[in-house]
Short mmCIF file of C-alpha atoms and ligand atoms in Angstrom, two decimals:
data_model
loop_
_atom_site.label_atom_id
_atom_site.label_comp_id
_atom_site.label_asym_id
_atom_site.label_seq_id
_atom_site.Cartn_x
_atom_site.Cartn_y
_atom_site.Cartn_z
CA UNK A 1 85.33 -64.46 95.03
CA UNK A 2 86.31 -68.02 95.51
CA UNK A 3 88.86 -68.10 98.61
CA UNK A 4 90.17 -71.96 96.78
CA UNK A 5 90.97 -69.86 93.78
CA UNK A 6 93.48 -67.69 92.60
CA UNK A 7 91.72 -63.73 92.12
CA UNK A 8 92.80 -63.29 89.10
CA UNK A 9 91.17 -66.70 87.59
CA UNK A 10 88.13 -65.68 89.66
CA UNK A 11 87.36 -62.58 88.16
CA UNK A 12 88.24 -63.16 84.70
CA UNK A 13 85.76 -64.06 82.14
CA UNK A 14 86.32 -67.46 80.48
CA UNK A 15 87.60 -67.46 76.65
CA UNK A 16 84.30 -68.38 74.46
CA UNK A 17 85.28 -70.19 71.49
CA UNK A 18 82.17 -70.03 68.44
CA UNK A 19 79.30 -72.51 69.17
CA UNK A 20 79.82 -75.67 68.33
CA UNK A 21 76.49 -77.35 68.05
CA UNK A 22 75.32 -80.92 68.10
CA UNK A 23 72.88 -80.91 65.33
CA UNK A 24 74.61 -81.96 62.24
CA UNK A 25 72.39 -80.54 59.59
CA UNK A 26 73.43 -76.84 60.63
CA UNK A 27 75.93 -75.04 58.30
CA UNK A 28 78.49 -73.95 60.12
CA UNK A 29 80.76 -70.77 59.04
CA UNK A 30 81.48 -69.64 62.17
CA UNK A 31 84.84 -70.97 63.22
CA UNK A 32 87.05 -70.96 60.44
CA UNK A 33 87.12 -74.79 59.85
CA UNK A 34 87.89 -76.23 56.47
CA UNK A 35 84.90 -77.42 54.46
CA UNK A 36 86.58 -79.97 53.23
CA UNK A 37 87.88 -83.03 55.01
CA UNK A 38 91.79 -83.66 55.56
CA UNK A 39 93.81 -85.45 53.37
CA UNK A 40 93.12 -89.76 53.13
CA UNK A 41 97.16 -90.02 54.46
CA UNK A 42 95.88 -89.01 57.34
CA UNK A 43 93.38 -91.69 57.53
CA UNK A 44 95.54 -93.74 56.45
CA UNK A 45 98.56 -92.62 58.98
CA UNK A 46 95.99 -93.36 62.35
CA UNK A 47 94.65 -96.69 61.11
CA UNK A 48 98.13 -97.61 60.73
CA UNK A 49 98.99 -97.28 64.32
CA UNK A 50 95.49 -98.26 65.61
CA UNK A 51 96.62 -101.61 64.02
CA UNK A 52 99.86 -101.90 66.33
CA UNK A 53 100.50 -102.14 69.74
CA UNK A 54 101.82 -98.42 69.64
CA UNK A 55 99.21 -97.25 71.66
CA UNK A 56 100.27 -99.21 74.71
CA UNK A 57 103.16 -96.45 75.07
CA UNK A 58 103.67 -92.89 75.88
CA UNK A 59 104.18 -90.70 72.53
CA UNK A 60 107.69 -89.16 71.77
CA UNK A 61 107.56 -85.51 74.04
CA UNK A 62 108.51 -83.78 70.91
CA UNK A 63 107.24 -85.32 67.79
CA UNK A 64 110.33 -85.99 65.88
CA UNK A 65 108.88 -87.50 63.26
CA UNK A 66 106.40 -84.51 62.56
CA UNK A 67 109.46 -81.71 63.17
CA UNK A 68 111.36 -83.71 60.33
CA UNK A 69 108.58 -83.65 58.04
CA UNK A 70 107.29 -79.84 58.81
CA UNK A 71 111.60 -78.88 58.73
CA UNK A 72 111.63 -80.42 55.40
CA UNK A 73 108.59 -78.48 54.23
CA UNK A 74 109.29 -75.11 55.10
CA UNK A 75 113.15 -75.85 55.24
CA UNK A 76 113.95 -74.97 58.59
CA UNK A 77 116.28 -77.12 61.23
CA UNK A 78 113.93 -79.51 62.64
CA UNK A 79 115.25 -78.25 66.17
CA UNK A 80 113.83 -75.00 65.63
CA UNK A 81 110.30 -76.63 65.67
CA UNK A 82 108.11 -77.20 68.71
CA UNK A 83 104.90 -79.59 68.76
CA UNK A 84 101.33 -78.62 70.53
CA UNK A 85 98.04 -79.62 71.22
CA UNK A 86 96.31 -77.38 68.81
CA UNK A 87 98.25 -73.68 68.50
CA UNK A 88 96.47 -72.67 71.63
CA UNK A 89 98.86 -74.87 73.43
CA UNK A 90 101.76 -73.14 71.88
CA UNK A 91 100.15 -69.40 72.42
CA UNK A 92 99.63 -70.90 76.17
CA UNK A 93 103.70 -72.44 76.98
CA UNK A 94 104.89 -69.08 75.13
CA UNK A 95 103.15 -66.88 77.66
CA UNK A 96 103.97 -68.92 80.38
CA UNK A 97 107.66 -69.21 79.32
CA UNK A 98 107.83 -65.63 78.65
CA UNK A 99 105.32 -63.43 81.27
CA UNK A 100 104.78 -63.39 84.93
CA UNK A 101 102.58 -62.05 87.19
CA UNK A 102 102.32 -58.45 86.33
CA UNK A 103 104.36 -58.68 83.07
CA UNK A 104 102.68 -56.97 79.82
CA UNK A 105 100.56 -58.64 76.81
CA UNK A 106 100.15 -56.52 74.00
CA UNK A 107 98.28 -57.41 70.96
CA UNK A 108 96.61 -54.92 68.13
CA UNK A 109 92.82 -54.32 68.32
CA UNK A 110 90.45 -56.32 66.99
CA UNK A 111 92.22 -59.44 66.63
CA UNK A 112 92.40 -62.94 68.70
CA UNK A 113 90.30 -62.32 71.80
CA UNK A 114 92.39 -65.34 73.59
CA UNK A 115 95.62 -63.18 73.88
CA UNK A 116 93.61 -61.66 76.58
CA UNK A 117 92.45 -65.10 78.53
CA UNK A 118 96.40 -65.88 78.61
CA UNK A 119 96.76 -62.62 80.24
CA UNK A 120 94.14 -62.79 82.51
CA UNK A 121 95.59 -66.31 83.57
CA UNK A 122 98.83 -65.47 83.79
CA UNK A 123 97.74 -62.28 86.39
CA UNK A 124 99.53 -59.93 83.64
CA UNK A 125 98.33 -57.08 82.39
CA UNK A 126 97.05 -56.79 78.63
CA UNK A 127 97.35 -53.57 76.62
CA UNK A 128 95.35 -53.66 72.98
CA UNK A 129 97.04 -50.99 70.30
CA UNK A 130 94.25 -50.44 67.98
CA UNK A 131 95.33 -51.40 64.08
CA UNK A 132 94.85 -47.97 62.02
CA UNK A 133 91.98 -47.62 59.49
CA UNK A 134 93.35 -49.52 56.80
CA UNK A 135 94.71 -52.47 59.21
CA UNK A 136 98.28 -51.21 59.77
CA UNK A 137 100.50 -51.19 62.77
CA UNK A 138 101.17 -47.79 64.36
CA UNK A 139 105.30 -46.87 63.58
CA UNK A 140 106.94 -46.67 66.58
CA UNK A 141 105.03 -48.90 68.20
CA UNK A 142 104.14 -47.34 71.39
CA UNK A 143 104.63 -50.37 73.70
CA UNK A 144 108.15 -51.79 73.66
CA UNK A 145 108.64 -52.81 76.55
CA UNK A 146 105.96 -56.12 77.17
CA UNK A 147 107.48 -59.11 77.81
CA UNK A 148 104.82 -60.51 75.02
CA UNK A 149 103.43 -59.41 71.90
CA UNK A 150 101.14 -61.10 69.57
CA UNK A 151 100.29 -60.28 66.05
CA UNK A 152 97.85 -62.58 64.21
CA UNK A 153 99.13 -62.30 60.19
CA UNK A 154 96.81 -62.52 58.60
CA UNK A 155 94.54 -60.91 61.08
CA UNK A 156 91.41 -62.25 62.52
CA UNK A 157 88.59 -60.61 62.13
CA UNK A 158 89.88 -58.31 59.33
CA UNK A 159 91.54 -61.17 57.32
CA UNK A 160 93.91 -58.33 56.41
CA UNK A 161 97.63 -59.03 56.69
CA UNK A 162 100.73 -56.24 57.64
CA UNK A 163 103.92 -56.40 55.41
CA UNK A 164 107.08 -58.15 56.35
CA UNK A 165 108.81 -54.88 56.31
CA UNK A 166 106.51 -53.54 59.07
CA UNK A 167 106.84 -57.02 60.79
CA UNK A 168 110.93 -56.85 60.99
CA UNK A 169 109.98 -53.13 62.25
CA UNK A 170 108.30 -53.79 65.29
CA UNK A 171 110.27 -57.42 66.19
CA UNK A 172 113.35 -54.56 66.23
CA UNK A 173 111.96 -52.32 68.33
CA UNK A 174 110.67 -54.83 71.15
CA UNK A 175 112.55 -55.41 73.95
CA UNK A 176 110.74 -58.64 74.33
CA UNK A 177 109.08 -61.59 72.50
CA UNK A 178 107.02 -61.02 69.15
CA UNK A 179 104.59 -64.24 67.90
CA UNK A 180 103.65 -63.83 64.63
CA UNK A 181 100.18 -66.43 64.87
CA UNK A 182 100.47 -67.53 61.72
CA UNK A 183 97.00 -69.53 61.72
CA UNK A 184 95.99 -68.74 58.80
CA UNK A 185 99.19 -67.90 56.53
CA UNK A 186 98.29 -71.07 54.09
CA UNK A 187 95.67 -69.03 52.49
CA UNK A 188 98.36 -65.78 51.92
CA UNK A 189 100.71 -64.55 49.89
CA UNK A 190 103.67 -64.96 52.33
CA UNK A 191 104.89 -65.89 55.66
CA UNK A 192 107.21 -64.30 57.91
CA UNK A 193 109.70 -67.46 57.94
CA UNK A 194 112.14 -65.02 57.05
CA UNK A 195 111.62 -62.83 60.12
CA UNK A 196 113.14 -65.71 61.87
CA UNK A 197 116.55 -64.60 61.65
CA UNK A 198 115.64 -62.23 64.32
CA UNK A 199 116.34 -63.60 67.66
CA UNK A 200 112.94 -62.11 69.46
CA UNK A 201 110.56 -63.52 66.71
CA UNK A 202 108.32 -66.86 67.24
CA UNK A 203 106.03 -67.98 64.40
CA UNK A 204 102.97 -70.15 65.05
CA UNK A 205 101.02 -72.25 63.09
CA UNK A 206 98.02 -74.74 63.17
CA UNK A 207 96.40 -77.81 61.52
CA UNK A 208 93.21 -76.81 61.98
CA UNK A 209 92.53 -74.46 59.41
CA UNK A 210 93.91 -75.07 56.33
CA UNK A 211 94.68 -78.87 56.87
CA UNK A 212 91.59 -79.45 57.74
CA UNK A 213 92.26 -80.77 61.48
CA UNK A 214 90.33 -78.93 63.75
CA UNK A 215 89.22 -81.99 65.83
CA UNK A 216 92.54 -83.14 65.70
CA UNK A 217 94.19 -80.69 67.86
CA UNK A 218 97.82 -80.00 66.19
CA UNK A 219 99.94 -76.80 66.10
CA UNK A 220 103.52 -75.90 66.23
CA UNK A 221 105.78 -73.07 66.90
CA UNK A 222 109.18 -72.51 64.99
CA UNK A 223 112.17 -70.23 66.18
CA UNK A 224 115.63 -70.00 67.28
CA UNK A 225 116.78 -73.01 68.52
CA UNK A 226 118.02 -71.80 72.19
CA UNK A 227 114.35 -70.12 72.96
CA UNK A 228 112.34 -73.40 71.01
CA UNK A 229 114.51 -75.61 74.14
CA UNK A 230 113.10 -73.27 76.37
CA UNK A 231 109.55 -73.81 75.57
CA UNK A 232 110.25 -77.40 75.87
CA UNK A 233 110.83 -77.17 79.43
CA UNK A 234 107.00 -75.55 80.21
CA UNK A 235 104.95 -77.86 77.95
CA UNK A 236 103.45 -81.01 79.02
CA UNK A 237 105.85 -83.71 78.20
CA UNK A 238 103.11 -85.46 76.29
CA UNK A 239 101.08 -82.76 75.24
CA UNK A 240 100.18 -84.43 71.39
CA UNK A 241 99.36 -88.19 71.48
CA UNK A 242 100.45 -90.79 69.25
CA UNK A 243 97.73 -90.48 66.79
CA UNK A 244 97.64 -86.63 66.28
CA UNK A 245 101.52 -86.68 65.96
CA UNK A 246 100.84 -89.60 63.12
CA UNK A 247 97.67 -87.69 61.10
CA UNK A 248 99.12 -84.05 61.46
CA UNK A 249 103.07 -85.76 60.10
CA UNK A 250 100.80 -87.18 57.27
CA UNK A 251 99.22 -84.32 56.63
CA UNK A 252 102.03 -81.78 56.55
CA UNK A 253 103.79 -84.36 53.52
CA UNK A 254 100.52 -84.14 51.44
CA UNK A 255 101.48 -81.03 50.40
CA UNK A 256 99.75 -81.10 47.09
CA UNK A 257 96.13 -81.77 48.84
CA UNK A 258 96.49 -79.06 50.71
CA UNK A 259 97.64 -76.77 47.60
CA UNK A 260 93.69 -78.21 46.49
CA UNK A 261 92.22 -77.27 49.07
CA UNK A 262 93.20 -73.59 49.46
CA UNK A 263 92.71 -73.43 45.40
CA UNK A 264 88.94 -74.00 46.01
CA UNK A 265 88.64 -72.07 49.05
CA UNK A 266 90.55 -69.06 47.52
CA UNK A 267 87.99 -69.16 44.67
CA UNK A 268 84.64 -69.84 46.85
CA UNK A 269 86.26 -67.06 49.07
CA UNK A 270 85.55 -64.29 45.78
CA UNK A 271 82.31 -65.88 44.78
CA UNK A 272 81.09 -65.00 48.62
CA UNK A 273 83.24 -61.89 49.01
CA UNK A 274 81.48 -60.40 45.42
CA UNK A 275 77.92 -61.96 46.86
CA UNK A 276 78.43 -59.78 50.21
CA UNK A 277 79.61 -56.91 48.47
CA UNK A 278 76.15 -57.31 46.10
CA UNK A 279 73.89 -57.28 49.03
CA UNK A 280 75.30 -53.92 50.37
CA UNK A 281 77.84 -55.30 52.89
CA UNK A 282 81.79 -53.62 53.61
CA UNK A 283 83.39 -56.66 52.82
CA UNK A 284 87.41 -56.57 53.55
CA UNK A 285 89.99 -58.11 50.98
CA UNK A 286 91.16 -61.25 52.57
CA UNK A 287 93.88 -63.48 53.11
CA UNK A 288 92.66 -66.19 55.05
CA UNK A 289 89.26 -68.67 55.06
CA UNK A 290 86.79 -66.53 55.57
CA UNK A 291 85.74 -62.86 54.90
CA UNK A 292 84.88 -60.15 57.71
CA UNK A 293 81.48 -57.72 56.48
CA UNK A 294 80.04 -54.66 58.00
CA UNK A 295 77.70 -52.46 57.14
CA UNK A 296 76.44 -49.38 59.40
CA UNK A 297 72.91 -49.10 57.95
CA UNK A 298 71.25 -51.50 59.63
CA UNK A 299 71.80 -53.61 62.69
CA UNK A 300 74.33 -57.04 62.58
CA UNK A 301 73.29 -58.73 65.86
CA UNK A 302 69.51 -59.64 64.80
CA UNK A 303 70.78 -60.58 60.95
CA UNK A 304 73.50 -62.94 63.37
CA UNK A 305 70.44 -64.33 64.70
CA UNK A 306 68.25 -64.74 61.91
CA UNK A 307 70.18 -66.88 60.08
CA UNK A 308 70.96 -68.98 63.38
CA UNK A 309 67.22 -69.13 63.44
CA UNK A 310 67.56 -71.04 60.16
CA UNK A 311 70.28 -73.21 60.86
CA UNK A 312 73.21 -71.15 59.50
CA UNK A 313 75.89 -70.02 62.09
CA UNK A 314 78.23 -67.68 61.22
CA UNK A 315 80.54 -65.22 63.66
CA UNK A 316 78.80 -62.09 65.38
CA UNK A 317 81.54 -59.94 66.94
CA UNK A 318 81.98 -56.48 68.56
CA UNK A 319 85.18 -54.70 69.62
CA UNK A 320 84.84 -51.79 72.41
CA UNK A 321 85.89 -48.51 70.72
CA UNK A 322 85.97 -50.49 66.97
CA UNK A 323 82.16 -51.46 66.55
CA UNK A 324 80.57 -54.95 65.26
CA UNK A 325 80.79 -57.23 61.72
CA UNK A 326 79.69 -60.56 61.08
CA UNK A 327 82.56 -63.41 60.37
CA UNK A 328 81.86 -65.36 57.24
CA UNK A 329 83.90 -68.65 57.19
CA UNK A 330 84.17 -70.08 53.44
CA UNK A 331 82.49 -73.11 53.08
CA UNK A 332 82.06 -75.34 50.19
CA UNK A 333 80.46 -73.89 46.71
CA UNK A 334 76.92 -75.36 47.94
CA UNK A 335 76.83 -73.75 51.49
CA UNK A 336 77.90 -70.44 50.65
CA UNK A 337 74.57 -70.77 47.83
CA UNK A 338 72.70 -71.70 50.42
CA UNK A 339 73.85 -69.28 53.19
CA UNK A 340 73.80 -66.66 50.88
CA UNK A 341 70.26 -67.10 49.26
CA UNK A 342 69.24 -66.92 52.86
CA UNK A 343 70.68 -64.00 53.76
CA UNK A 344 68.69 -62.68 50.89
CA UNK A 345 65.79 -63.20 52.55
CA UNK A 346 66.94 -62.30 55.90
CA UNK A 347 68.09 -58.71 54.68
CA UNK A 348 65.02 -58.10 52.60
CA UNK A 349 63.20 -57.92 55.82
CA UNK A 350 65.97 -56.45 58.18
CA UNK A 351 65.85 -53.55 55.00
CA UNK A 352 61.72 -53.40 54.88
CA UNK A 353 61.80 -52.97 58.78
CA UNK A 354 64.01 -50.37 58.49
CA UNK A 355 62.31 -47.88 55.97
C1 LIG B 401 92.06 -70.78 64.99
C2 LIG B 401 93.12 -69.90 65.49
C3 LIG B 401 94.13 -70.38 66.34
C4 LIG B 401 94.06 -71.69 67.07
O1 LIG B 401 94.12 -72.81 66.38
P1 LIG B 401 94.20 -74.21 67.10
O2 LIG B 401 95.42 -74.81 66.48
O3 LIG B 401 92.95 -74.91 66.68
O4 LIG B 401 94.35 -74.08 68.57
C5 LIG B 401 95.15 -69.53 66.73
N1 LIG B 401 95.17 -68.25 66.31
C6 LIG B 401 94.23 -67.74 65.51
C7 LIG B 401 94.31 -66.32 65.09
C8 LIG B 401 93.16 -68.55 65.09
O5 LIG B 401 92.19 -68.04 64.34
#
């Protein structure tokens, strides 16, 4: 233990996000990133400011110009809208806002594994309810009382999503916060916007997915006004910077490139699922960017590191009482060829090894 150091932060393990590697000719499907570039606004939006002296000064703390554009798009008040550097900032000032030391987290099992690192941070305990077999939320819920629960909808690993019905449930019977991490609700059939009217609920969203922002770092939250001035007061006042509040304002009014994008991904995203399913895999139905595959025949790990091997990363993970899968993020038309006549090979041999 480090006596400088808080014990909590000492013995927790660090959150590991998916490798991000410096070699540019791998092909990466490991981290849910779009395959396709933003929209040219956005391009557009930075070079703009570049070009003026607007850099010399601080940013506005909360973004108005990107909560009037996002208000306007999914017709909200623009004061129920808060601004962060990447949603991971907003998962991070809700938990802070809302637990203290030895205060609950509760999230359903497998999902985000940083729900935990804000736990561990925050010295509060963390409770996982495990999703049933077909990816649905135990009714009653048997934790009511955290200060803090997440649900990621749709889900990550599973890609699966619960209904709004079930959603409204459990926000009802909490007696504390419920944040619906809407990461990746662009690629779904609906959002839970109209859970808001519930004073407990907190949806979050980010750029990086669907918009195609990533290395951006933009996200916001949206709620009831009264808890969304709360939040304000725990953020860093200038926690997004002049040119991420520009490209992410830009990119949330190009709402017709994004419809293109999630078009193409949706329909690369059945072309891999049916390709999977092919080779023998368990491959989920899913609402999001990428599809989650298991199979209990033969081993994940060394397939995981085959195709790494070969240049091709995609997401190995493993879940304590669940078991293991491999993460498939949907690329573009010629990666997912590539990956997958690959993993051809890769399984021919995993298969021969086996008999
Ligand atoms: C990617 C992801 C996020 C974080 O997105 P950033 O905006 O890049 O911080 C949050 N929640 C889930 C479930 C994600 O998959």
């Amino acid at each position: 233990m480090n006596a400088l150091i808080r014990d909590n932060i000492s013995a927790m393990n660090g959150y590991v996000p998916g490798e991000q590697p410096k070699e540019v000719k791998v092909v990466k499907l490991n981290t849910n990133e779009s395959p396709y570039p933003p929209s040219p606004k956005v391009a557009e939006a930075i070079t703009k400011i570049v070009a003026t002296d607007r850099l010399r000064k601080y940013p506005d703390p909360l973004g108005s110009e990107f909560r009037h554009s996002a208000a306007r798009v999914l017709n909200v008040p623009a004061e129920n809208i808060i601004i962060g550097n990447g949603s991971d900032d907003i998962l991070t000032i809700i938990t802070r806002a809302a637990v203290g030391e030895g205060g609950t987290i509760v999230s359903p099992t497998p999902s985000y594994i940083l729900y935990k690192t804000l736990a561990d941070i925050q010295g509060a305990n963390f409770v996982q309810v495990p999703f049933s077999n077909s990816w649905e939320l135990p009714d009653p819920w048997p934790h009511p009382e955290a200060q803090l629960t997440f649900v990621p909808n749709p889900n990550s690993p599973s890609g699966t999503v619960v209904s709004l019905k079930s959603l409204r449930k459990l926000a009802q019977q909490l007696t504390g916060l419920l944040v619906i991490d809407e990461a990746y609700v662009d690629f779904a059939k609906e959002s839970a916007l109209s859970l808001l009217d519930l004073p407990n609920v907190v949806i979050t969203r980010t750029m990086s997915k669907s918009y195609g922002l990533a290395g951006l770092r933009f996200g916001f939250g949206i709620a009831d006004g009264e808890l969304i001035s709360q939040f304000q007061k725990v953020k860093d006042s200038y926690n997004c910077d002049v040119l991420s509040i520009a490209g992410a304002t830009a990119a949330i009014e190009d709402q017709q490139y994004l419809q293109r994008t999630i078009q193409s991904i949706n329909q690369t995203k059945i072309r891999l699922s049916k390709e999977m399913i092919e080779l023998g895999f368990d491959v989920t139905p899913s609402e999001t960017n990428f599809v989650w595959c298991r199979r209990s025949d033969i081993p994940l790990k060394p397939i995981y590191e085959e195709l790494k091997a070969l240049g091709i990363l995609v997401r190995y993970m493993r879940y304590d009482g669940y078991g293991d899968g491999l993460r498939v993020s949907v690329g573009t038309d010629e990666e997912i060829d590539y990956f997958v006549s690959h993993l051809k090979h890769v399984m021919g041999r995993e298969l021969v090894q086996q008999r």
